[in-house]
Coordinates of C-alpha atoms in Angstrom, one line a residue:
X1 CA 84.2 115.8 112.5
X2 CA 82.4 114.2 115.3
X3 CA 81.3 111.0 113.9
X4 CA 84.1 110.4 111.9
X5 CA 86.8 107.3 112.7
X6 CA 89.3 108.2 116.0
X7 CA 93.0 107.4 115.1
X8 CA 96.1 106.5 116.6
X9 CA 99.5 107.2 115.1
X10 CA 102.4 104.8 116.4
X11 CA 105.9 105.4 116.4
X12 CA 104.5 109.6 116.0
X13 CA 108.0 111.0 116.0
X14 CA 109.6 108.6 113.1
X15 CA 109.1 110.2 109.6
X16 CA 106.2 108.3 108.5
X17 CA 104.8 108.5 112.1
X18 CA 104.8 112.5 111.3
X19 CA 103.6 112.0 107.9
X20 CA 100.9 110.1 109.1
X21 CA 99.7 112.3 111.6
X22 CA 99.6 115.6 109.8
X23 CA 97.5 113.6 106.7
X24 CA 94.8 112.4 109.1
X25 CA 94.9 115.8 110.6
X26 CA 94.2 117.6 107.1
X27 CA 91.7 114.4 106.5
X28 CA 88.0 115.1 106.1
X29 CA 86.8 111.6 106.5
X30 CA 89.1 111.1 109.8
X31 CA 90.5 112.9 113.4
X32 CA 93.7 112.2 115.2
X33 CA 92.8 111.0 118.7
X34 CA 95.8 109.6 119.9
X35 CA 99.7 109.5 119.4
X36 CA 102.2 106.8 120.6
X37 CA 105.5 106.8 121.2
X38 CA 108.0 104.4 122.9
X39 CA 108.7 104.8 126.3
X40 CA 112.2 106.7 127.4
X41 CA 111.2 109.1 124.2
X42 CA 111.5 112.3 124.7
X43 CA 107.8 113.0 122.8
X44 CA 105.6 111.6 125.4
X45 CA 104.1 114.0 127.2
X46 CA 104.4 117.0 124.9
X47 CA 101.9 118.4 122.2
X48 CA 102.2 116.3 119.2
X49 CA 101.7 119.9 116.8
X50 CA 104.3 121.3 118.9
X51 CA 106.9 118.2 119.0
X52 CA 106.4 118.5 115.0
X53 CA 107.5 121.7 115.4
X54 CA 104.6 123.6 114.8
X55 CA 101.4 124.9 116.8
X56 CA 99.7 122.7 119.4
X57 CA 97.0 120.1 118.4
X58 CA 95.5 119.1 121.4
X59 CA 97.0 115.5 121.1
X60 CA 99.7 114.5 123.9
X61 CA 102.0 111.7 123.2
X62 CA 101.9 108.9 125.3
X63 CA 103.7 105.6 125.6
X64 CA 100.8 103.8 127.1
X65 CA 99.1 102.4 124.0
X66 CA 96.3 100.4 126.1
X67 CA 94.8 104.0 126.8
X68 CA 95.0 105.9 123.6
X69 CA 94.1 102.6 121.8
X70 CA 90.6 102.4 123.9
X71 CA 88.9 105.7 122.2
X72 CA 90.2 104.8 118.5
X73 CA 88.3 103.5 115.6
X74 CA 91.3 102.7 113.6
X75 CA 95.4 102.3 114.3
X76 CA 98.2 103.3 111.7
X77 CA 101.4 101.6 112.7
X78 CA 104.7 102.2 110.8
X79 CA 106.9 100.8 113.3
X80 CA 108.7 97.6 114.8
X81 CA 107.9 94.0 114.7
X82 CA 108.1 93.7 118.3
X83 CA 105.8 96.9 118.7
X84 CA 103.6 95.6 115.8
X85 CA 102.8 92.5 117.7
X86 CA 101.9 94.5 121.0
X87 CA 100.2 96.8 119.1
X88 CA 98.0 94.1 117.4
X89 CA 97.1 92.9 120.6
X90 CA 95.6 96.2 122.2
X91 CA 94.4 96.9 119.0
X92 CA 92.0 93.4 118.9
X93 CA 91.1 94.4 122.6
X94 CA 89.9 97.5 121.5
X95 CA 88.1 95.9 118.1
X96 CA 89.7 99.3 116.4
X97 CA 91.2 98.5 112.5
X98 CA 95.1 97.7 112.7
X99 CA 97.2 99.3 109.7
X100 CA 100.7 97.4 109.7
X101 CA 103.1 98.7 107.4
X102 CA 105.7 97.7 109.3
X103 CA 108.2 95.4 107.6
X104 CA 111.0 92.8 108.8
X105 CA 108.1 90.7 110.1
X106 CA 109.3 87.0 111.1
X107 CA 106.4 84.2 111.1
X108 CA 106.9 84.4 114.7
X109 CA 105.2 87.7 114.0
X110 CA 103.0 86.9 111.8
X111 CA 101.2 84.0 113.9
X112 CA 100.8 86.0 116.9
X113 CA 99.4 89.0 114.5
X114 CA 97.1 86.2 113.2
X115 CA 95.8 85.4 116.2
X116 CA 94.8 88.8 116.8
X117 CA 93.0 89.0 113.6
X118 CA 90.4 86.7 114.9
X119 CA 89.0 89.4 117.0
X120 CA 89.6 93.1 114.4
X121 CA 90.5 93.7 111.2
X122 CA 94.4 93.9 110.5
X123 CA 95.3 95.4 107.0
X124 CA 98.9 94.0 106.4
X125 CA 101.3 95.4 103.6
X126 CA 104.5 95.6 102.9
X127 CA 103.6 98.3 100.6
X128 CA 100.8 100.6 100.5
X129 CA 100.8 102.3 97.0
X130 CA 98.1 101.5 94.5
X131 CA 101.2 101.4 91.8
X132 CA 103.2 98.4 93.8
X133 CA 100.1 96.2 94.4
X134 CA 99.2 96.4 90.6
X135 CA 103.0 95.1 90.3
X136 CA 102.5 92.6 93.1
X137 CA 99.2 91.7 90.7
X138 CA 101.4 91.8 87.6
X139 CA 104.5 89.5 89.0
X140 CA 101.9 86.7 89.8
X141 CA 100.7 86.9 86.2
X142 CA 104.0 86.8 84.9
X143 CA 105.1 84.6 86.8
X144 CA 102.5 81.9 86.1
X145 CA 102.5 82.1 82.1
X146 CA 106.7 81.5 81.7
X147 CA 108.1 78.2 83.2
X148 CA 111.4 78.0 84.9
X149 CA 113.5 78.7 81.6
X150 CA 112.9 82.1 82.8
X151 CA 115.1 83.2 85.9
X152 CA 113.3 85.7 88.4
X153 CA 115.6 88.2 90.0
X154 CA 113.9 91.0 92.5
X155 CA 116.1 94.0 93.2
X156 CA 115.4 96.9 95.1
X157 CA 116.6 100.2 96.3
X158 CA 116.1 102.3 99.4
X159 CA 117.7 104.9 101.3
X160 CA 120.6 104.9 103.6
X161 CA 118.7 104.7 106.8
X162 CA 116.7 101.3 106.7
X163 CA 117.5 98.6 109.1
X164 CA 116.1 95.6 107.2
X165 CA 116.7 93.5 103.7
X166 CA 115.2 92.9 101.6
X167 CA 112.3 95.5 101.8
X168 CA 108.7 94.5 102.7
X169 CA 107.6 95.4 99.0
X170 CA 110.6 93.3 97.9
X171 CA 109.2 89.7 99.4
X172 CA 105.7 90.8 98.1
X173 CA 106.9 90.8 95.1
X174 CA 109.1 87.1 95.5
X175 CA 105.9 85.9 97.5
X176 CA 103.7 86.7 94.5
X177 CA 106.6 85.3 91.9
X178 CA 106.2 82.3 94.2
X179 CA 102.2 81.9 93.9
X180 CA 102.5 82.4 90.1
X181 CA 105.2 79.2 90.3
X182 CA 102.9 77.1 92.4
X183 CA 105.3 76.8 94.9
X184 CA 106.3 78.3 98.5
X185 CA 109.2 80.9 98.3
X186 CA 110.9 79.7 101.7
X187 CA 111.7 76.5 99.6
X188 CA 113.2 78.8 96.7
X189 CA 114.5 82.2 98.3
X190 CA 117.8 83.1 97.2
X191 CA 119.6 86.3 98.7
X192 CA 123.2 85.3 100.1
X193 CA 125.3 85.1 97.2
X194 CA 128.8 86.1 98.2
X195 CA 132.0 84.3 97.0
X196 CA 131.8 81.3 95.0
X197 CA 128.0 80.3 94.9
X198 CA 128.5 78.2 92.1
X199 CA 125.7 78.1 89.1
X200 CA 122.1 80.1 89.7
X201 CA 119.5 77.0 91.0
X202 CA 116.8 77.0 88.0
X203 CA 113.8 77.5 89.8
X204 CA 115.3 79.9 92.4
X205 CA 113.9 83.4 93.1
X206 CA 117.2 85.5 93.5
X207 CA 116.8 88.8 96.1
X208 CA 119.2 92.4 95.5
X209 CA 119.4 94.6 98.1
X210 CA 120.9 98.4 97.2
X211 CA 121.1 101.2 100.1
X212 CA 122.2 104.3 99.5
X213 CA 121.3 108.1 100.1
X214 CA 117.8 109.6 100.2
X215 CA 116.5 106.7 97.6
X216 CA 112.3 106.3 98.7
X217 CA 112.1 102.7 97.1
X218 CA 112.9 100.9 93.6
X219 CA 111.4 97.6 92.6
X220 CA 112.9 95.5 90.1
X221 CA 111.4 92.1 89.1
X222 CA 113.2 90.5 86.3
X223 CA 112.1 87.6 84.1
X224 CA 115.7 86.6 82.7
X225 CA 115.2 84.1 79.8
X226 CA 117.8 82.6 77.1
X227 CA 117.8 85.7 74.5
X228 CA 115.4 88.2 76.4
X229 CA 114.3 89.6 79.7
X230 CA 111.1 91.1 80.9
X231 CA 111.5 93.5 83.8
X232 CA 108.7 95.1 85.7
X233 CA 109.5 98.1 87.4
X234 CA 108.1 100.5 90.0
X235 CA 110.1 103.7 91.5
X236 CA 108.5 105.5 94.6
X237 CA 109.3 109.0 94.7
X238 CA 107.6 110.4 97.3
X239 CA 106.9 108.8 100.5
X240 CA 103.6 110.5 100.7
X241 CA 102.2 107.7 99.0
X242 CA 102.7 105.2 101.5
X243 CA 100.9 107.1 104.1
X244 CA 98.1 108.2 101.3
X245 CA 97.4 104.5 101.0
X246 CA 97.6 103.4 104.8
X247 CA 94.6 106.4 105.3
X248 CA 92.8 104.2 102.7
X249 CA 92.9 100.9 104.2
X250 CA 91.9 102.6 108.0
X251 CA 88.7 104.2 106.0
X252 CA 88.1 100.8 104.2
X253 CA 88.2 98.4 106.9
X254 CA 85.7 99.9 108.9
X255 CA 82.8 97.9 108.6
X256 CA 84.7 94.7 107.6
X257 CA 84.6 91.6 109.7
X258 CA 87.4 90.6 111.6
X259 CA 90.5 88.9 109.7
X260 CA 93.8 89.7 108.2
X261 CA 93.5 91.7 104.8
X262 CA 96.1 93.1 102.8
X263 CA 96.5 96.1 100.3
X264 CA 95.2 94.1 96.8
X265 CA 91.8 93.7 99.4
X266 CA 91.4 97.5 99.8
X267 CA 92.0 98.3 96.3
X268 CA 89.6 95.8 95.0
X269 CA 92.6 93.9 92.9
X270 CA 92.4 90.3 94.0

């Protein structure tokens, strides 16, 4: 293994923090070498095998990230924007490869995670399967052959638990819509309708947001035209994948030159 890229998991005790972590520990082609957790939590300081509830790894959790950041090669962070952005900071210090998966990103965010692109490679998705970013590929196609006789509506599904709306994958998708339509989605985003909203805009890219239960994530773009619709779908079922697809963009942006790369880079789509 020696020779291989160091990680560090953020956010280690959340679900895809765990996920994470037990992938690159089964991984051939990387080794855990660090493990992150906010400070307060009641994982730093133990065994990260053993917090998982099973046998010890050799990997304490810590909640100084400047530290575990300085011995890594690459960082795979599921976690919050205002994490994300400290993260991306220690992360360009330490010129390891920043993963962000993390979603709910404001362009405050984004400039400051921009900034730090100047100086490592950040991979930035709000969706790491292969499957979405063929449909993020897809909606910009679609989007660029019909004219604004066709509506597009994106809706999406995900479990009970998530704290922001729409999803990451879900303003991909309208940002890609948006590309396709020559124009910026800011200037066309539509996702308040409640009461009387009076007739759809034409031009307007409408967001649905659904949360319920254990759902992993449902995409919906719809073309909605006079007499037909066109809808291009994706349903996750397994959460795996996200995590599958993160260990792929650490691997890949190893000998890249510093900048800010997304998930269409990694698979070789744009």
């Amino acid at each position: 293994m020696e020779g291989t890229p160091g990680i560090v998991v953020t956010g280690a005790s959340g679900r895809m923090g765990q996920m994470l972590a037990k992938l690159v520990m089964e991984s051939d082609n990387l080794r855990l070498v660090g493990a992150v957790e906010r400070p307060g939590s009641d994982w730093v300081g133990r065994d990260l095998g053993e917090a998982m509830g099973g046998p010890q790894c050799g990997i304490t959790v810590t909640d100084d990230p400047l530290e575990a950041f300085a011995k890594a090669q690459g960082i795979l962070d599921f976690t919050s924007p205002e994490a994300t952005v400290q993260f991306a900071g220690i992360a360009a210090q330490a010129r390891a490869v920043h993963v962000i998966g993390t979603t709910g990103l404001a362009p405050e965010h984004l400039e400051k995670i921009s900034a730090a692109a100047r100086h490592a490679v950040i991979v930035r998705a709000g969706n790491m399967s292969l499957g979405v970013n063929l449909l993020v590929k897809l909606t910009r196609m679609v989007a660029a052959a019909l004219d604004e006789d066709y509506d597009i509506e994106i809706v999406e599904a995900h479990h009970n638990r998530k704290v922001d709306a729409p999803s990451g994958t879900a303003l991909m998708l309208g940002e890609a819509a948006a590309e396709g339509r020559g124009v910026q989605l800011d200037k066309v985003r539509d996702s308040g309708r409640d009461g009387i909203t009076g007739a759809r805009k034409t031009g307007d890219i409408g967001f649905s947001a659904i949360r319920g239960g254990d759902i992993v994530g449902e995409h919906d773009v719809i073309f909605a035209g006079d007499g037909e619709r066109l809808v291009l779908r994706h349903l996750a079922s397994d959460r795996s994948l996200f995590a599958k697809g993160a260990l792929k963009a650490v691997l890949w942006g190893q000998d890249k030159k510093p900048g800010e790369y997304d998930m269409l880079d990694v698979l070789g789509l744009d």
